[in-house]
Short mmCIF file of C-alpha atoms and ligand atoms in Angstrom, two decimals:
data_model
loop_
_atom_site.label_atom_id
_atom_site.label_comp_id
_atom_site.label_asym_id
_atom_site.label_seq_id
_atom_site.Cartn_x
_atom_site.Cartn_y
_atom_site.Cartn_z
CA UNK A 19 -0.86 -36.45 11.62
CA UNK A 20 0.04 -38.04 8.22
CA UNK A 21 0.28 -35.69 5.29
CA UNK A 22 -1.98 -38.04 3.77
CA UNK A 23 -4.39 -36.55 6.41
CA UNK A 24 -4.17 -33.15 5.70
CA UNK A 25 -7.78 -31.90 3.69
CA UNK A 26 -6.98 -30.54 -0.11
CA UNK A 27 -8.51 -27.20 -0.73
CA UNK A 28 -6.75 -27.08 -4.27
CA UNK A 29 -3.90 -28.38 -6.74
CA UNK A 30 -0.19 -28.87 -5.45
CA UNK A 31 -0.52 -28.68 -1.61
CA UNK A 32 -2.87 -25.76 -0.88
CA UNK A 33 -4.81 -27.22 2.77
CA UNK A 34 -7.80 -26.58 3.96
CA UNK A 35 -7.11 -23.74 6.38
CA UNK A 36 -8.16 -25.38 9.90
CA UNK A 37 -5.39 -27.95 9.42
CA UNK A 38 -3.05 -24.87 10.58
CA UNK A 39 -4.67 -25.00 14.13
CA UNK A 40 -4.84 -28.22 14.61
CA UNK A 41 -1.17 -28.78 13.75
CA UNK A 42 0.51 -26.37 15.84
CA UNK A 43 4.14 -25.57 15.19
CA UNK A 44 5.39 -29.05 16.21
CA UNK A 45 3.59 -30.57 13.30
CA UNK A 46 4.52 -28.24 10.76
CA UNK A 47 7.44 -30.20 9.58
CA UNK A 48 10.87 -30.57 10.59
CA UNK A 49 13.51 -28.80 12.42
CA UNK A 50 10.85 -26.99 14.41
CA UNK A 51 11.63 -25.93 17.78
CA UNK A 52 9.39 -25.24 20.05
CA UNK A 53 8.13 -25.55 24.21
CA UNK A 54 6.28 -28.94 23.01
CA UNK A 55 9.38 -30.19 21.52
CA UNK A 56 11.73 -29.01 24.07
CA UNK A 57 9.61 -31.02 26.97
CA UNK A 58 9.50 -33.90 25.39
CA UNK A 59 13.13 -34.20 24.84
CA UNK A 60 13.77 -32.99 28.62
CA UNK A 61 16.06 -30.32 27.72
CA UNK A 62 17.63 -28.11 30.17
CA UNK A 63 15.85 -24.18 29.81
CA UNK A 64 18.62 -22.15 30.42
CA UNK A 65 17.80 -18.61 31.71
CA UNK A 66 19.28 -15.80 29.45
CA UNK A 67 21.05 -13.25 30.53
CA UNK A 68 18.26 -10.09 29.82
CA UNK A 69 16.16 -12.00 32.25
CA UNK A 70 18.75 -11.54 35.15
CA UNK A 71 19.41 -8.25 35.39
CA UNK A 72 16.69 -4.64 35.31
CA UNK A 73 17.60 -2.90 31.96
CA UNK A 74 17.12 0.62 30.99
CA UNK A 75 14.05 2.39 32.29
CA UNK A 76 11.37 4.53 30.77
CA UNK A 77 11.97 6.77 27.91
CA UNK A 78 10.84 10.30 26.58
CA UNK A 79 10.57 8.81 22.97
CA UNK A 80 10.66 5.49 21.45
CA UNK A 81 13.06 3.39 19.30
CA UNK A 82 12.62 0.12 17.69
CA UNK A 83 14.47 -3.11 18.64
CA UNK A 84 17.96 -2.54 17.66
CA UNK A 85 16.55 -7.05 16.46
CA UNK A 86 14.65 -5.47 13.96
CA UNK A 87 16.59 -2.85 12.16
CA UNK A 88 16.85 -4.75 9.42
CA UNK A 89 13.52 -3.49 8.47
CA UNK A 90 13.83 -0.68 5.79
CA UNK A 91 12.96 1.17 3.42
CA UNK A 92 14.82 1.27 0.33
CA UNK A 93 15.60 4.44 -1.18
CA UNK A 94 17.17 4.84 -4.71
CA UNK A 95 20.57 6.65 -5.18
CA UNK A 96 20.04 9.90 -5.35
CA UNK A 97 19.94 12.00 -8.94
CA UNK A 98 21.73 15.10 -8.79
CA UNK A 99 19.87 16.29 -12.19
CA UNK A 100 16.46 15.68 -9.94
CA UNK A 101 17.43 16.84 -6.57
CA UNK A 102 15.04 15.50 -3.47
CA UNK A 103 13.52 13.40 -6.56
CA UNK A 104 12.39 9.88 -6.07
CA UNK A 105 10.58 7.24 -3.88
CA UNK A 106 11.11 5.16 -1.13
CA UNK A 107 9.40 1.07 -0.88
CA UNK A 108 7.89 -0.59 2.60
CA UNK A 109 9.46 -3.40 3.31
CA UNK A 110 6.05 -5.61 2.51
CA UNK A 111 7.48 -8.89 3.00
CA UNK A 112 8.68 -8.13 6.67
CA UNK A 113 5.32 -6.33 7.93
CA UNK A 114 2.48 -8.29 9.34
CA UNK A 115 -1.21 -7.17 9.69
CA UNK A 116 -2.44 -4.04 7.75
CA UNK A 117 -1.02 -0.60 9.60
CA UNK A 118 2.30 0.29 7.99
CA UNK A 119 4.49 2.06 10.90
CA UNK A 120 4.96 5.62 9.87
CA UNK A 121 8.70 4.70 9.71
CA UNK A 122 8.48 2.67 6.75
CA UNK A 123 6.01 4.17 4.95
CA UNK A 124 6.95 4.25 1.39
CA UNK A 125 7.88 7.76 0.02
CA UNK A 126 7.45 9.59 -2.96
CA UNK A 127 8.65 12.92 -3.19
CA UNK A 128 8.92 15.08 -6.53
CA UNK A 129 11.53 18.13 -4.92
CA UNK A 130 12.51 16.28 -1.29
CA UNK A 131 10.62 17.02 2.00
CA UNK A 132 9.97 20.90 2.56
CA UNK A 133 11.09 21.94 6.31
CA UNK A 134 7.83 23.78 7.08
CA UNK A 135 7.51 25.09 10.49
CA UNK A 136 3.28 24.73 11.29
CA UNK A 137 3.93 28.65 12.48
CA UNK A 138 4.28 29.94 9.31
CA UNK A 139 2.54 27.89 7.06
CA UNK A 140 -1.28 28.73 5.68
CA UNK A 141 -3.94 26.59 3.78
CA UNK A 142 -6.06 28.79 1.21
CA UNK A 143 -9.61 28.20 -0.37
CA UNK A 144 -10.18 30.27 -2.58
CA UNK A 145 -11.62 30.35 -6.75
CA UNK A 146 -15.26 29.58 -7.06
CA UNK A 147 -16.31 30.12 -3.78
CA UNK A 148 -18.61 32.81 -1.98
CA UNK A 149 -15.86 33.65 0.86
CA UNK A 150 -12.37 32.93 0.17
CA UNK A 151 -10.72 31.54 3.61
CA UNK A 152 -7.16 31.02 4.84
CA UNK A 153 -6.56 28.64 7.84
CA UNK A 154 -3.36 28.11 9.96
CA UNK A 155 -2.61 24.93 11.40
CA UNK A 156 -3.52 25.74 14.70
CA UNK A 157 -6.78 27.11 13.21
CA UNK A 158 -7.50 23.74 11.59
CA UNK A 159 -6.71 21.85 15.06
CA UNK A 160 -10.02 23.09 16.54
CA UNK A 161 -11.93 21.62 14.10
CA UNK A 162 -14.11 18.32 14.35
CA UNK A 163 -11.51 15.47 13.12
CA UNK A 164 -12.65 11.92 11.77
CA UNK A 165 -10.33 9.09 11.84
CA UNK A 166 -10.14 6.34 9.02
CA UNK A 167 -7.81 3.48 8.07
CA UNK A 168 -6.93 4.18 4.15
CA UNK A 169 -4.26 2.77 2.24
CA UNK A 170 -2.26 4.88 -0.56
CA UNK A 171 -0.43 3.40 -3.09
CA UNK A 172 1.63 5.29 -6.29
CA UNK A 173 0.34 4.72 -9.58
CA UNK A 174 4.04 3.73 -10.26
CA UNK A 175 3.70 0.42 -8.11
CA UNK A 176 4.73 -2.48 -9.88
CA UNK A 177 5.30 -1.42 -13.15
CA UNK A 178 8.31 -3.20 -13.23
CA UNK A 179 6.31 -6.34 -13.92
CA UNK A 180 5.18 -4.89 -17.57
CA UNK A 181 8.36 -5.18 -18.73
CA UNK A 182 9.62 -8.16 -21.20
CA UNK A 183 11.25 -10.27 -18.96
CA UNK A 184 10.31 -10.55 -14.82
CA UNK A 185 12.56 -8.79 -13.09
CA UNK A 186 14.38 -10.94 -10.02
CA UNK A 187 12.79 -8.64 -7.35
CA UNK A 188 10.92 -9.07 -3.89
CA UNK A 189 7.73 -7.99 -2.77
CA UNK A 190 9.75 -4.60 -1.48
CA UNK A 191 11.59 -3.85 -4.53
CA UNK A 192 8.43 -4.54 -6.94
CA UNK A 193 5.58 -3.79 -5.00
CA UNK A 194 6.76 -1.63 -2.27
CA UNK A 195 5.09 1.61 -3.27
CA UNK A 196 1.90 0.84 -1.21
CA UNK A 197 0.95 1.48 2.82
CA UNK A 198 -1.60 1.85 4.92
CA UNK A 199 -2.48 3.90 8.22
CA UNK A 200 -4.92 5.52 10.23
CA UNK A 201 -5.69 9.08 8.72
CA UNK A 202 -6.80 11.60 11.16
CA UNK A 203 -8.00 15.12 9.95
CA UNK A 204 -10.99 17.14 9.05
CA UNK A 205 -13.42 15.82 6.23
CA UNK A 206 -13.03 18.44 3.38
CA UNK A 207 -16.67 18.94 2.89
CA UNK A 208 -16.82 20.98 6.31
CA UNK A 209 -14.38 23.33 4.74
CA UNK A 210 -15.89 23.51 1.51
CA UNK A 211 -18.87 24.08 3.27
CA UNK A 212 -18.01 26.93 5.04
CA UNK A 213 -16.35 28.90 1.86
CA UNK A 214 -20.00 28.18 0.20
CA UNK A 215 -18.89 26.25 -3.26
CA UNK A 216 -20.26 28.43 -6.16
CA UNK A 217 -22.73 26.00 -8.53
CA UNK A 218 -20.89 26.31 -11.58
CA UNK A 219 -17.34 24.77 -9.76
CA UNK A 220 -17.09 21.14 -10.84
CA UNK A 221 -13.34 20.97 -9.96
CA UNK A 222 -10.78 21.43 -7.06
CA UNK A 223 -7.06 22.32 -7.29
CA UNK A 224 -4.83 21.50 -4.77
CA UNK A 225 -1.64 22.95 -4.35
CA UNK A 226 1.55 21.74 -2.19
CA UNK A 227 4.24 24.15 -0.58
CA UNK A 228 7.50 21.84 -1.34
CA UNK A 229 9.74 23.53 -4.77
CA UNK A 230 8.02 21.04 -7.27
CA UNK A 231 4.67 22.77 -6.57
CA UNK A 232 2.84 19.29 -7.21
CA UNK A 233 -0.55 20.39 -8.33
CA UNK A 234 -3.50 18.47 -9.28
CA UNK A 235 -7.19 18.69 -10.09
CA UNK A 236 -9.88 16.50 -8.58
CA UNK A 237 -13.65 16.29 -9.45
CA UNK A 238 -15.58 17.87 -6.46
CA UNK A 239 -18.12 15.43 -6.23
CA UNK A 240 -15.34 13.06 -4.54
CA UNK A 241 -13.85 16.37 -2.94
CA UNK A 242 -17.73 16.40 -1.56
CA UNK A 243 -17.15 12.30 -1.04
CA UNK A 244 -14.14 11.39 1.38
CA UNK A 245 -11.69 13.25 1.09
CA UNK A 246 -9.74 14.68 4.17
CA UNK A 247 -7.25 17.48 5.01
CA UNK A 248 -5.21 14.73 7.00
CA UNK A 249 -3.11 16.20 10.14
CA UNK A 250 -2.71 12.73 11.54
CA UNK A 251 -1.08 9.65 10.91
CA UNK A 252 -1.33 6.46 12.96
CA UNK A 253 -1.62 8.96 16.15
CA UNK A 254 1.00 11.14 15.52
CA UNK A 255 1.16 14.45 13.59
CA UNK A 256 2.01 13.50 9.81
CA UNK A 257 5.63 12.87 9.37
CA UNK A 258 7.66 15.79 6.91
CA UNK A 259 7.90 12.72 4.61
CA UNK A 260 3.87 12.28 4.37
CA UNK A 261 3.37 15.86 3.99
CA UNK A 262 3.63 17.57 7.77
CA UNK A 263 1.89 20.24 8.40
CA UNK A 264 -0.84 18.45 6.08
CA UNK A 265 -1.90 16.74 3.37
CA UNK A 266 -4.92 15.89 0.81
CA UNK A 267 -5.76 12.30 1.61
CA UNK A 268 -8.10 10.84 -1.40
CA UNK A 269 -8.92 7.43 -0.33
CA UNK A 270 -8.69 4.84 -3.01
CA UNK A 271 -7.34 6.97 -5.42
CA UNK A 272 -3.43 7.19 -7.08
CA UNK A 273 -1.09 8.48 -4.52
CA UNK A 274 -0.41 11.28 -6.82
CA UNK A 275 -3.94 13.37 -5.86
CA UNK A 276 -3.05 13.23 -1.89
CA UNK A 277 -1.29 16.18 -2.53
CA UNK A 278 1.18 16.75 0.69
CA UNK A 279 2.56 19.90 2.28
CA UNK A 280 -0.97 20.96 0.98
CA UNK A 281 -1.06 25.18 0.85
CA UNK A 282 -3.95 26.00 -1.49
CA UNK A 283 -7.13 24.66 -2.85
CA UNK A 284 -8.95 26.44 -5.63
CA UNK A 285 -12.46 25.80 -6.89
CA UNK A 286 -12.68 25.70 -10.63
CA UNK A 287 -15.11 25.23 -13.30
CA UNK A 288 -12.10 22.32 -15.32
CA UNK A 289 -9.36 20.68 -14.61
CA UNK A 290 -6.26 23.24 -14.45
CA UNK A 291 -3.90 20.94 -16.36
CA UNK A 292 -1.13 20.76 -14.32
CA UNK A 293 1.83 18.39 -15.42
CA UNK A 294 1.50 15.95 -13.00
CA UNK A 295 -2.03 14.93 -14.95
CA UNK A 296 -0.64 15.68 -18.42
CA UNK A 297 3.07 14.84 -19.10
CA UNK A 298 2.86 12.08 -15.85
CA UNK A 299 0.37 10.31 -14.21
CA UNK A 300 -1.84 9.71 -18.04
CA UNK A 301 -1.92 6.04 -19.23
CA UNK A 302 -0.52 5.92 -23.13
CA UNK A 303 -2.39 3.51 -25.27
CA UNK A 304 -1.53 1.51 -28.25
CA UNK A 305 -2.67 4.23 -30.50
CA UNK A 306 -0.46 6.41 -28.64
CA UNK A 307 -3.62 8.44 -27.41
CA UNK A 308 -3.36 9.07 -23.80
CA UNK A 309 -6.33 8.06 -20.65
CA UNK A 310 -6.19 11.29 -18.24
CA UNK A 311 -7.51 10.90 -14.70
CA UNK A 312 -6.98 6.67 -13.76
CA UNK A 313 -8.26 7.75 -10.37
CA UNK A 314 -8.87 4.64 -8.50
CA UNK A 315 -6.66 2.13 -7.80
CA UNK A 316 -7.40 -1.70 -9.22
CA UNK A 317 -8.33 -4.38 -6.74
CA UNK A 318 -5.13 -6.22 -6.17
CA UNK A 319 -3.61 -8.39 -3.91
CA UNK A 320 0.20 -9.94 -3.33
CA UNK A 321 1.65 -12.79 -1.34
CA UNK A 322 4.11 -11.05 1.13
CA UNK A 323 5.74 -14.64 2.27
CA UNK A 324 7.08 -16.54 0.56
CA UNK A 325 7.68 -14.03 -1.50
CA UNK A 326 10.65 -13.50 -3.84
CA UNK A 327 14.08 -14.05 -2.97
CA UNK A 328 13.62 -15.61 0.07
CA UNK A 329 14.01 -19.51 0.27
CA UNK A 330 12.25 -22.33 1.97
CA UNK A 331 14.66 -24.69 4.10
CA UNK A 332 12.51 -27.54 5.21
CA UNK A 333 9.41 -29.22 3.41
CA UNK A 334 6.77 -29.36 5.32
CA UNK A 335 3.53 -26.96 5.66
CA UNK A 336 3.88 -22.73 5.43
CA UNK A 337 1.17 -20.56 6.30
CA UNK A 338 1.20 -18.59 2.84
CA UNK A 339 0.50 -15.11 3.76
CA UNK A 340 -0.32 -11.32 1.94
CA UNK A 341 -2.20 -8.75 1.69
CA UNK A 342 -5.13 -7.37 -0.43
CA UNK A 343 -7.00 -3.61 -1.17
CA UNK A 344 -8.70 -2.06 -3.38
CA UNK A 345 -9.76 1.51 -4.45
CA UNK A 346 -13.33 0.50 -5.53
CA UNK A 347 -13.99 -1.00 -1.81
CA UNK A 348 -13.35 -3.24 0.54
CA UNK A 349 -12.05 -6.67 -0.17
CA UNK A 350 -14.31 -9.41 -0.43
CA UNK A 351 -12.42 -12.40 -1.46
CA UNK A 352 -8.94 -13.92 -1.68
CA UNK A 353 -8.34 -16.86 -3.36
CA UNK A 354 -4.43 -18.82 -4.05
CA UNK A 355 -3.17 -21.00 -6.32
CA UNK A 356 0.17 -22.77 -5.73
CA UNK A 357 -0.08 -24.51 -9.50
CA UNK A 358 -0.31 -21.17 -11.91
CA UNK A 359 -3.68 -20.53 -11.86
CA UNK A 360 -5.20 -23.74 -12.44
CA UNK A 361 -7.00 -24.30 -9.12
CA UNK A 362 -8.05 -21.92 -6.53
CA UNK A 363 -8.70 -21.97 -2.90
CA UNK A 364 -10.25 -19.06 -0.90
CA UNK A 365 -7.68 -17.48 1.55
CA UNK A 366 -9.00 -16.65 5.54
CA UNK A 367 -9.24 -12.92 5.58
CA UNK A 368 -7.51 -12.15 8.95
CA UNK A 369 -8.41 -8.27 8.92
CA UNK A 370 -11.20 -6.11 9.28
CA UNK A 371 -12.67 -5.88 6.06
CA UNK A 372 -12.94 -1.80 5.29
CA UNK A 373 -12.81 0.17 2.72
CA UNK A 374 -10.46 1.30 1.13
CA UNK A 375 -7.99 -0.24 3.54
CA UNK A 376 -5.12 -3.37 3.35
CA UNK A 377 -6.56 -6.51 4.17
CA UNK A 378 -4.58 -9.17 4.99
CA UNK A 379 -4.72 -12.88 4.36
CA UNK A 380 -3.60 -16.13 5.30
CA UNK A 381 -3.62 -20.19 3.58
CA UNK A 382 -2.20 -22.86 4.80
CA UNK A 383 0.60 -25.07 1.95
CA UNK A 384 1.72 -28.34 2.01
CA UNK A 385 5.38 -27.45 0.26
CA UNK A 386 6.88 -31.28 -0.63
CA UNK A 387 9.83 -30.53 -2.79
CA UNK A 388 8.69 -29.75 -6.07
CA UNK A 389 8.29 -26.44 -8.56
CA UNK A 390 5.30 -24.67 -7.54
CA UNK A 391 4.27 -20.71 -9.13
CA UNK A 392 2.10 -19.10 -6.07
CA UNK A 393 -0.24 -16.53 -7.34
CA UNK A 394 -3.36 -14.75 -5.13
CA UNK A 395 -6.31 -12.92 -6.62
CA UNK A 396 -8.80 -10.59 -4.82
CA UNK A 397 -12.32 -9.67 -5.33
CA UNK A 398 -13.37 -6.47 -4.05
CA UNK A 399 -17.22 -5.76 -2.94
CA UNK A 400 -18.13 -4.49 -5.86
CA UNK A 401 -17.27 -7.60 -8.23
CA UNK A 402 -14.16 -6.46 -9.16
CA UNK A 403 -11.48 -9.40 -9.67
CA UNK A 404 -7.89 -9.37 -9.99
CA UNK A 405 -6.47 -9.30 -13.76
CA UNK A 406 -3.64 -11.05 -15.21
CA UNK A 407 -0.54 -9.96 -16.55
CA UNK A 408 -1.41 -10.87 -19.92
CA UNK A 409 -5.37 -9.63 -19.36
CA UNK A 410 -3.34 -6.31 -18.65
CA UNK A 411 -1.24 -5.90 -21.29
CA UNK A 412 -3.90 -7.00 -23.46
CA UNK A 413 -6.21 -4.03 -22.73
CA UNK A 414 -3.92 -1.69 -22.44
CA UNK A 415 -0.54 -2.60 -24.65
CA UNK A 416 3.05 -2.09 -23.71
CA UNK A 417 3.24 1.86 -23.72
CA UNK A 418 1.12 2.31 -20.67
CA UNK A 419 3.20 1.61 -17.57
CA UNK A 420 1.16 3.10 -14.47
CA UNK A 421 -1.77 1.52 -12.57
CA UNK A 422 -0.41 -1.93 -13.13
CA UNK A 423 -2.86 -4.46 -10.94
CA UNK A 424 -1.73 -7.86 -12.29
CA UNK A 425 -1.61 -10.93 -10.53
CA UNK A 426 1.76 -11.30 -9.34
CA UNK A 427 3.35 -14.96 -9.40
CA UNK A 428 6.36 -16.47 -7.04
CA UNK A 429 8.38 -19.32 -8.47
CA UNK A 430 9.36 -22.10 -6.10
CA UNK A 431 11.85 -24.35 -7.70
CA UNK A 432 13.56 -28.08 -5.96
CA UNK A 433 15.33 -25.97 -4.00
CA UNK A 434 13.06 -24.33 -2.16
CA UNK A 435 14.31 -20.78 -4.03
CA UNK A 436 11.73 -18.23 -4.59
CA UNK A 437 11.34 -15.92 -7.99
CA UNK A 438 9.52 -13.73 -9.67
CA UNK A 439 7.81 -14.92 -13.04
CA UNK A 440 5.50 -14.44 -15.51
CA UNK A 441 3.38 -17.45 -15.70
N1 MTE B 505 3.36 18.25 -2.71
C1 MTE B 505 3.57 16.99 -3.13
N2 MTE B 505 2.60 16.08 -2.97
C2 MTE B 505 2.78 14.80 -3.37
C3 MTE B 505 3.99 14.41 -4.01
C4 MTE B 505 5.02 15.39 -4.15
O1 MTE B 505 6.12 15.13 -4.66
N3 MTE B 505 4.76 16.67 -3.71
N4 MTE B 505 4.12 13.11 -4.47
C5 MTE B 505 2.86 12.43 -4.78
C6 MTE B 505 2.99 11.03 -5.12
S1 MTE B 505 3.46 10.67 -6.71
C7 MTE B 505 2.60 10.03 -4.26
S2 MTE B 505 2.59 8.42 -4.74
C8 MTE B 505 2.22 10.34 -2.85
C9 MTE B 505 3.19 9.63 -1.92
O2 MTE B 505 2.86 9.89 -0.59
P1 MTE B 505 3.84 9.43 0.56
O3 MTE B 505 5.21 9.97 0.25
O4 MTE B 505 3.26 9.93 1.82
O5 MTE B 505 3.86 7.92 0.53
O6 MTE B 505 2.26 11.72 -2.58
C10 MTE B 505 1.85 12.56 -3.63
N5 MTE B 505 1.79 13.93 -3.17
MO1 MO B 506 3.07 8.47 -7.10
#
């Protein structure tokens, strides 16, 4: 097939998305290897040597491919003025589909990971309540359990891209403060059911058990909503980095509110004020007023390949890939540009479309040489689109920094090189 061929779905080389099919690897452009080509040319298959001999038999516990251990997180140096302080990013632009593996799950932690043994630890209800009630774990295990695929990402996540001038990161170092799994764990509204809420409690506190004490306050009608006591992450019991024994999972909402290590939660008639929703986690405004409680997370979306710092080394067609999510829903729409935002086309949604979950998405891109920016842009189902940068900073000026959404844009220059810019 000729490029001339291939079906335009919008400016500078975006395809219409069956072309991808129909080409198959051998006709994605040069350099290609594959079974097709390899027949054709009548090579020789040589048998490898794992295919010869039995290796190692079952385990007790699993590893990874010692091929894939370039997959990780990246942590920050540590700051011996903030001990256990600090976060950890997913490697986005390695991970495919929409469940991160608990092993790369991106981290935040405020006083490191508490060693709590399930024995000895206790979760409290207590406040504006008829009968006050203290679970253990064990306790908690006999209750009824949903499951549900959420992501949670920090309010942090991608602030870098407010600042003057684009920073030369990749999806991982800018972006990396956002997963998603399956959360397993009792629906908080059985719980608050059985202390019997007291009408005039409009608030919830929730505590954690690690030395910063994280604390913060969440209206009850979404305590009432969604909200979990998660004990169970992608099938196995939440890791001491996501909170083990437990955690507060809030869909949708900042990371900050799914309160891990979670030890008390106490009904009130106003928010308690902790710090983590006074001096952190407010959004400052060009008057230098502050916005307390940004509880959901925009609808945003990010091209995971190509994606920057990585390079292309052939023209030819890529299948541009990323992800999407949304706090307000489910994701409804992706569209790309590969020319800056002057002409869309709508991305194939690949993924279940749930709520509150990572979608992913696929396009395919005829790439012939020249300077392209790549930017993506989700809808979610309830209308809401994807800002830009500038629409951002617009609204809220240069002092806020957290619940940044913007569309994010790639630079491909001659070379095939791939950067973050500002368009
Ligand atoms: N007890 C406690 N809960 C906490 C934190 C913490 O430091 N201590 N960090 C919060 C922040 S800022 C975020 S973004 C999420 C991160 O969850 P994760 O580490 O499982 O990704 O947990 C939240 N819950
Ligand atoms: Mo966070």
């Amino acid at each position: 097939m000729k490029k001339t061929d291939l079906e335009k779905a919008a400016g500078n080389g975006l395809i219409n998305r069956r072309h991808l099919l129909q080409l198959g690897l051998a006709g994605l452009g040069s350099g290609v290897a594959s079974s097709v080509l390899a027949a054709e040319n009548n090579l020789k298959i040589e048998i490898p040597g794992w295919s010869k001999q039995p290796g190692p038999g079952a385990s007790a516990y699993g590893v990874r491919s010692g091929h894939t251990e370039f997959m990780q997180r990246s942590a920050g140096a540590p700051n011996p003025l903030y001990p256990g302080g600090g976060a950890s990013r997913s490697p986005l632009q390695h991970l495919q589909g929409t469940i991160t593996p608990n092993s790369l799950h991106f981290e935040r932690h405020h006083a490191g990971i508490p060693d709590i043994d399930p024995a000895g630890h206790q979760l409290v209800i207590n406040g504006l309540v008829k009968q006050p009630l203290v679970f253990s774990y064990e306790d908690l295990l006999k209750y009824p359990m949903v499951s549900r695929i959420y992501f949670l990402e920090c309010s942090g996540n991608s602030r870098a891209l407010l600042g003057p001038n684009p920073p030369d990161g990749t999806a991982q170092s800018i972006h990396g403060l956002v997963s998603c799994a399956e959360w397993t764990g009792i629906p908080l509204s059985t719980l608050l059911e059985e202390a019997g809420v007291e009408d005039e409690a409009r608030w919830l506190a929730a505590v954690g058990a690690d030395a910063a004490s994280m604390g913060r306050s969440i209206p009850l009608n979404k305590a009432h909503d969604d909200v979990l006591i998660a004990l169970f992450q992608n099938g196995e019991p939440v890791r001491p980095e996501q909170g083990h024994p437990m955690r507060l999972f809030v869909p949708g909402w900042e990371g900050n509110v799914s309160v891990k290590w979670l030890t008390q939660l106490k009904l009130t008639r106003e928010p308690v004020q902790f710090r983590d929703e006074t001096s952190k986690y407010t959004d400052t405004l060009p008057d230098r007023s502050s916005e307390q409680f940004t509880f959901p997370m925009g609808c945003k979306s990010l091209i995971t390949s190509p994606s920057g710092q990585m390079s292309l080394n052939r023209q030819g067609v890529y299948q541009i890939n990323g992800m999407a999510w949304s706090g307000g829903g489910s994701i409804s729409r992706v569209e790309v540009s590969a020319d800056g935002g002057r002409s869309w086309a709508d991305a194939a949604i690949e993924s279940n479309q749930s709520e509150k979950a990572l979608a992913r998405f696929s396009i395919p891109w005829q790439w012939s040489g020249g300077d392209a920016i790549l930017q993506s842009r989700a809808t979610d189902s309830l209308g809401n689109v994807q800002p830009t940068r500038e629409a951002i900073l617009a609204d809220r000026g240069r002092l806020s920094f957290y619940h940044n959404h913007c569309i994010q844009s790639w630079a491909v220059n001659g070379n095939g090189e791939v950067r973050n810019t500002y368009a």
